[in-house]
Coordinates of C-alpha atoms and ligand atoms in Angstrom, one line a residue:
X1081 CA -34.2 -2.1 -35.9
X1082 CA -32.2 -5.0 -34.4
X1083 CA -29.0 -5.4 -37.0
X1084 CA -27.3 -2.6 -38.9
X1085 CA -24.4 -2.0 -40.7
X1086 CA -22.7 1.0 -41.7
X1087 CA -19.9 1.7 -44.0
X1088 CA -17.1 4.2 -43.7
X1089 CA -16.9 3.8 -39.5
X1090 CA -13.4 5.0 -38.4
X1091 CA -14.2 8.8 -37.9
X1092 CA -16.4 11.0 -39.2
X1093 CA -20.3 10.6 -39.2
X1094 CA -19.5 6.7 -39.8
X1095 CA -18.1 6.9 -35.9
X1096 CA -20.9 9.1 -34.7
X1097 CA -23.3 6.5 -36.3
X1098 CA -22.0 3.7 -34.0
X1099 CA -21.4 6.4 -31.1
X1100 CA -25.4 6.8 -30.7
X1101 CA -26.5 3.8 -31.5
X1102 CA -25.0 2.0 -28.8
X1103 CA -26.4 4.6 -26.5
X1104 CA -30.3 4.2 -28.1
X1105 CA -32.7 3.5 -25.3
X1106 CA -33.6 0.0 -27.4
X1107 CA -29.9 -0.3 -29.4
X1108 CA -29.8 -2.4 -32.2
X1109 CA -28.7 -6.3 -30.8
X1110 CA -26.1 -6.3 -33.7
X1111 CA -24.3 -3.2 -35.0
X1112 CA -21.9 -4.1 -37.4
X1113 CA -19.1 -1.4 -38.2
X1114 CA -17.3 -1.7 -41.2
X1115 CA -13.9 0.3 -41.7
X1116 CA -10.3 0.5 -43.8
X1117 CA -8.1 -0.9 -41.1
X1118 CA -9.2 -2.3 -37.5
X1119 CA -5.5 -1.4 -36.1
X1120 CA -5.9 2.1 -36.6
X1121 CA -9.9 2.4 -35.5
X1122 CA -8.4 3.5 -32.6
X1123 CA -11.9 5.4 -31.2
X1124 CA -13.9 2.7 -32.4
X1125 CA -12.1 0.1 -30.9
X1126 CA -12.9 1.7 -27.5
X1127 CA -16.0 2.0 -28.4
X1128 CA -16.3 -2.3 -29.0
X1129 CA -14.5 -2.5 -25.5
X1130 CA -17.3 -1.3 -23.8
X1131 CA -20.5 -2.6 -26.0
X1132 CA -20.6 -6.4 -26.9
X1133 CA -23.1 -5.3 -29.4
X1134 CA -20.6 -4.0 -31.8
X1135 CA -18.8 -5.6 -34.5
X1136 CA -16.1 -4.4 -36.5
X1137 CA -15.1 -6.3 -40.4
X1138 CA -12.4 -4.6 -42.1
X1139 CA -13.5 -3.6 -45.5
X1140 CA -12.2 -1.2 -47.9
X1141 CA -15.0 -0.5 -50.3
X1142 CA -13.1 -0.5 -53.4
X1143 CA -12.1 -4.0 -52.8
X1144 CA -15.1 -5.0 -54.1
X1145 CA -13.4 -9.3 -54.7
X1146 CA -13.9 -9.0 -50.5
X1147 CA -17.6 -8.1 -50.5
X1148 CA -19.0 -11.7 -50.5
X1149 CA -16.6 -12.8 -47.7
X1150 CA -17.8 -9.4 -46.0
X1151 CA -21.7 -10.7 -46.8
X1152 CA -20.8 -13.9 -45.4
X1153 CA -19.4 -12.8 -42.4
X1154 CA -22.4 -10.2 -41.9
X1155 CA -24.6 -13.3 -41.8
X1156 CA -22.5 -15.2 -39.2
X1157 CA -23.3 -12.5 -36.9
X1158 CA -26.7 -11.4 -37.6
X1159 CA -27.9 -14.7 -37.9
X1160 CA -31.9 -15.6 -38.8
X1161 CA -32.9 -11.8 -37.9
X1162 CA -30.9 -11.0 -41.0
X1163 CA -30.2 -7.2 -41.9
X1164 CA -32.9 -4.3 -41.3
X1165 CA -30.6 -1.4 -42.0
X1166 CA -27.4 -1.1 -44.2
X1167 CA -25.8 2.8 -44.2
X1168 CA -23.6 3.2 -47.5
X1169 CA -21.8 5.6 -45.7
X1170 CA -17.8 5.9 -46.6
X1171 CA -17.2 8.6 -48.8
X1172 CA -14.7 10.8 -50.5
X1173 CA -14.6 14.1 -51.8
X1174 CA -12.2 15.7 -54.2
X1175 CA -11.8 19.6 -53.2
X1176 CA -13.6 22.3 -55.0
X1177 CA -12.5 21.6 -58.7
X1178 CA -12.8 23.9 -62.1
X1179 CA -13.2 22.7 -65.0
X1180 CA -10.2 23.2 -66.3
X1181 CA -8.8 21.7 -63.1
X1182 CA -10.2 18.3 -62.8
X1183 CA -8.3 15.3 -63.5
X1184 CA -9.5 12.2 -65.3
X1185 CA -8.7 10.3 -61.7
X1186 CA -10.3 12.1 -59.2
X1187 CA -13.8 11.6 -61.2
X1188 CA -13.1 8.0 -61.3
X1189 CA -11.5 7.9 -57.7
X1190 CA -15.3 9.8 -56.8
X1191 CA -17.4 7.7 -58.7
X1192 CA -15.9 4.2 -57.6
X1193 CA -16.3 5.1 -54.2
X1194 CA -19.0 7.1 -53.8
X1195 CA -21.3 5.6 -56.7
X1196 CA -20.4 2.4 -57.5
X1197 CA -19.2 0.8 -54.6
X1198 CA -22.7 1.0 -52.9
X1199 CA -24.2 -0.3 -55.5
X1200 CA -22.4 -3.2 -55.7
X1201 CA -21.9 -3.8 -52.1
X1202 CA -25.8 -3.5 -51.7
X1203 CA -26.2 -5.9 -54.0
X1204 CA -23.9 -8.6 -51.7
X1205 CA -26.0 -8.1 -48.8
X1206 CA -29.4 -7.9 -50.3
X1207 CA -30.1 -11.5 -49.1
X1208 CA -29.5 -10.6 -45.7
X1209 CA -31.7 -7.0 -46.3
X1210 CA -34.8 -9.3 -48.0
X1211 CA -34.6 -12.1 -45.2
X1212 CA -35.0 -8.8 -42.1
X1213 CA -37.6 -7.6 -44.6
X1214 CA -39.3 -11.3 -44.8
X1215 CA -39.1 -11.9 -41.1
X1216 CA -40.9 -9.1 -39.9
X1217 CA -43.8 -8.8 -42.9
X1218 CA -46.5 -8.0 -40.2
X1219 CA -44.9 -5.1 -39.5
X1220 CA -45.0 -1.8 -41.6
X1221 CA -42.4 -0.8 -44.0
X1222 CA -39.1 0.7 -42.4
X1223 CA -36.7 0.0 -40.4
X1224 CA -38.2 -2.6 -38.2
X1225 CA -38.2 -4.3 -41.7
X1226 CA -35.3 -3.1 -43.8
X1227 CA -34.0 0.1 -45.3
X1228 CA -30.7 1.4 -47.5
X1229 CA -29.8 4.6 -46.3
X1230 CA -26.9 5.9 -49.5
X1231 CA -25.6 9.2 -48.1
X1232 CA -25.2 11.5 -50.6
X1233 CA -24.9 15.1 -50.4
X1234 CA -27.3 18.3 -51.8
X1235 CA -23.6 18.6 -53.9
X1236 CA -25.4 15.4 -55.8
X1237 CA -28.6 17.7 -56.5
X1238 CA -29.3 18.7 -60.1
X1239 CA -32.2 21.1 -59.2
X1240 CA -29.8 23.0 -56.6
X1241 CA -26.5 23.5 -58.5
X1242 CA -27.9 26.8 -59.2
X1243 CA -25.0 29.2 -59.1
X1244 CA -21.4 27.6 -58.0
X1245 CA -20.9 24.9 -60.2
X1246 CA -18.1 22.8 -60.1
X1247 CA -17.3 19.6 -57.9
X1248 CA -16.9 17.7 -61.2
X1249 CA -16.0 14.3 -58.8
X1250 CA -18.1 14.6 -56.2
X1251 CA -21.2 15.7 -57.9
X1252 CA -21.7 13.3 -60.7
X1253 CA -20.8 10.6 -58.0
X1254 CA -23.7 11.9 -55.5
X1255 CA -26.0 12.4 -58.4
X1256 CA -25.3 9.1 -59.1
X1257 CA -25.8 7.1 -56.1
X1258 CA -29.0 9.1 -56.1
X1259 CA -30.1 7.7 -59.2
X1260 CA -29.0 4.2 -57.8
X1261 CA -31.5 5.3 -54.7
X1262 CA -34.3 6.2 -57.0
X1263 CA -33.9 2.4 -58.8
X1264 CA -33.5 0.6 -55.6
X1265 CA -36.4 2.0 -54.1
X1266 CA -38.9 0.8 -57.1
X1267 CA -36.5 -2.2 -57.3
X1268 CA -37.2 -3.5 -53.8
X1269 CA -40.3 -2.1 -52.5
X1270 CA -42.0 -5.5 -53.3
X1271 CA -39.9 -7.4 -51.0
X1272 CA -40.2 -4.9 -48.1
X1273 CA -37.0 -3.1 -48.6
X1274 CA -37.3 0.7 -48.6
X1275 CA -34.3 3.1 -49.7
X1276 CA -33.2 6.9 -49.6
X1277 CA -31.1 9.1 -50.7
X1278 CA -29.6 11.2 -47.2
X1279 CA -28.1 14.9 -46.8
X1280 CA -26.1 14.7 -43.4
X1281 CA -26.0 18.8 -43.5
X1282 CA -22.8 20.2 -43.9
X1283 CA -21.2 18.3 -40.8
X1284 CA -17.7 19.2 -39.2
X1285 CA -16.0 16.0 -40.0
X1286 CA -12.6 15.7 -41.9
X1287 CA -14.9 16.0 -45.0
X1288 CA -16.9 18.7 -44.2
X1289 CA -14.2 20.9 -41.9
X1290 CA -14.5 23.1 -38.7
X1291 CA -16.4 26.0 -40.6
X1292 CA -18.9 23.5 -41.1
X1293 CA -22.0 24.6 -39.4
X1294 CA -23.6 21.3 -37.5
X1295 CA -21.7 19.1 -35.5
X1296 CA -22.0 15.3 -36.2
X1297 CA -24.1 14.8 -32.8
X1298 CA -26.9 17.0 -34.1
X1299 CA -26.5 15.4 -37.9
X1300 CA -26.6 11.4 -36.9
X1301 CA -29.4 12.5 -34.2
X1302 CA -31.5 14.6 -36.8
X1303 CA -30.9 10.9 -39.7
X1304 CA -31.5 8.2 -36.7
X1305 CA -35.0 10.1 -36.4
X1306 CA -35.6 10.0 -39.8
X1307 CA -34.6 6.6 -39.8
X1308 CA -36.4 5.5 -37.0
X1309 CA -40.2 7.4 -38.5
X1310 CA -39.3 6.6 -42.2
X1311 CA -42.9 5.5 -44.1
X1312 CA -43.0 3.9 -47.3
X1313 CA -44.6 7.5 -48.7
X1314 CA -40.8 8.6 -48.3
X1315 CA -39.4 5.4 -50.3
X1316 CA -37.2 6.7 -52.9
X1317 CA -37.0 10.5 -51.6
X1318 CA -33.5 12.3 -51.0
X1319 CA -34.0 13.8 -47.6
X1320 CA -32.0 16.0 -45.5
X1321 CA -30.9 15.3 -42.1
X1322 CA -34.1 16.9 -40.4
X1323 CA -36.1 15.2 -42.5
X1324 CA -37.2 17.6 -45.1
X1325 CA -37.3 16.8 -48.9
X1326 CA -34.6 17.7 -51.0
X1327 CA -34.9 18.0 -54.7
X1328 CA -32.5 15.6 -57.4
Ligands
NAP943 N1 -19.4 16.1 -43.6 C1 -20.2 16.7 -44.5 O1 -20.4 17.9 -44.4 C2 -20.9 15.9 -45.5 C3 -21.9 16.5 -46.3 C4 -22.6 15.8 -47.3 C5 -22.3 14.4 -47.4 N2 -21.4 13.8 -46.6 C6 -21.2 12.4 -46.8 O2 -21.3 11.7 -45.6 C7 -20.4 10.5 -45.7 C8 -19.5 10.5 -44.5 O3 -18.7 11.7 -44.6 P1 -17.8 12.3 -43.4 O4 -18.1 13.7 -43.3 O5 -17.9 11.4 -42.2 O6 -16.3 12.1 -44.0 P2 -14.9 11.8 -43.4 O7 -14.8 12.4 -42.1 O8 -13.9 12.2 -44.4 O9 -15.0 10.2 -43.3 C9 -15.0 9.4 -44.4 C10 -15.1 8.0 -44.1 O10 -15.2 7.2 -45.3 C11 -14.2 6.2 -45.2 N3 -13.7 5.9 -46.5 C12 -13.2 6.6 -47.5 N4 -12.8 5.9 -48.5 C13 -13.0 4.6 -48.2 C14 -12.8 3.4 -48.8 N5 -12.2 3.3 -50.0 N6 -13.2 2.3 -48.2 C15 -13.8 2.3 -47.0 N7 -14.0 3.4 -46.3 C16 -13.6 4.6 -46.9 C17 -13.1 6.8 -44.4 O11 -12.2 5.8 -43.9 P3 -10.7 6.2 -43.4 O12 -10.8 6.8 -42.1 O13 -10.0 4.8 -43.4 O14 -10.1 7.1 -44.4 C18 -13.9 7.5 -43.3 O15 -14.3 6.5 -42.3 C19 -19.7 10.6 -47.0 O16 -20.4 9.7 -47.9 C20 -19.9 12.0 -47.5 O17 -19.8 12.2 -48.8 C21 -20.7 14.5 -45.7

């Protein structure tokens, strides 16, 4: 892949993203980070100091009036190559809730954020996905073409909320981005665009906490590989970090 952008990129896996993709072997020419506010992305800041590659647009994803100007911008820097990956990564999680716990705001706060907000802002930069997909039709489906990576979470999984229950917000948000995946995948295939829905593991991140078993190095190593091998027999699959199938 030569462009990318990725959500969500002031800590957390968002920062990890960036953190080993500068350091690929072949890194992408442009890798553009998007995140709430540049002054306080102190880590990723340092991280732009040292690699021209980088570039950082200030965009917080429920400011959705900005997401043209933020498509525009993306094609000032990625110029005719257009955009071969886009990570809908930022995220929020509302802790553990009951139901007779959960406020009427924290399902909406979830679902704007983690469900609709990558819908829409997929759908500002899809010109820029389709012309990376266009550019490089002799080459097969993936991410020398152009792929949507939504991370979601195996909380979003139907088939696998067998016993705790729960997560009222974060849930129904995850299971719907991962209907969003499962449309964008039969959506786009004809114009060369492959999606997926991702499981990063349960990562120690702010989110995910320090019992948390991986560590985001091991999580954005295990997703850059599936990335980077992704077929077009995997279009429209949730997948976990290592690559294995996960059910909706
Ligand atoms: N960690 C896990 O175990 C785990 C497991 C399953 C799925 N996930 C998913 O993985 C993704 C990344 O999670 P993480 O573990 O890196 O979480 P994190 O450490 O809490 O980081 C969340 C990131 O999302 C950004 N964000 C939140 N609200 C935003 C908004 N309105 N606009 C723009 N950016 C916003 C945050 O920006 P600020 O720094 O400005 O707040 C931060 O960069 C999320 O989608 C999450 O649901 C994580």
């Amino acid at each position: 892949m030569k462009t990318v952008l990725i959500t969500g990129c002031n800590r957390g896996l968002g920062l990890e993203f960036v953190r080993q993709l500068v350091g690929l072997k072949n890194p992408p020419s442009k890798i553009i980070a998007t995140c709430r506010s540049i002054d306080k992305a102190q880590e990723l800041n340092a991280l732009k100091s040292q690699n021209q590659n980088i570039h950082i647009l200030e965009l917080d994803v429920t400011n959705f009036d900005k997401y043209n100007e933020i498509s525009e911008q993306a094609k000032d820097i990625v110029g005719d190559d257009g955009l071969n990956v886009l990570i809908n990564n930022a995220g929020v999680t509302t802790k553990f809730t009951r139901l007779n716990m959960v406020k009427q705001e924290q399902i909406i706060e979830n679902l704007i954020i983690n469900a609709v907000a990558p819908i829409m802002f997929t759908k500002a930069l899809l010109p820029l996905l389709k012309t990376a997909a266009a550019n490089n039709a002799s080459a097969p489906l993936g991410s020398s073409r152009a792929v949507i990576m939504n991370m979601s979470s195996i909380l979003g999984s139907i088939e696998m909320n067998k016993k705790e229950g729960g997560f009222y917000p974060y849930r129904t948000s995850k299971s719907a981005l991962n209907a969003a995946t499962k449309s964008m995948s039969i959506d786009l295939k004809s114009d060369g665009i492959l999606t997926i829905s991702m499981h990063p593991g349960w990562v120690q991140t702010d989110m995910g906490g320090k019992q948390a078993p991986l560590k985001p190095e091991q999580s954005i190593k295990g997703m850059l590989g599936v990335l980077a091998d992704l077929k077009v027999e995997q279009n429209g699959l949730f997948l976990q970090f290592d690559g294995k199938k996960l059910p909706w």
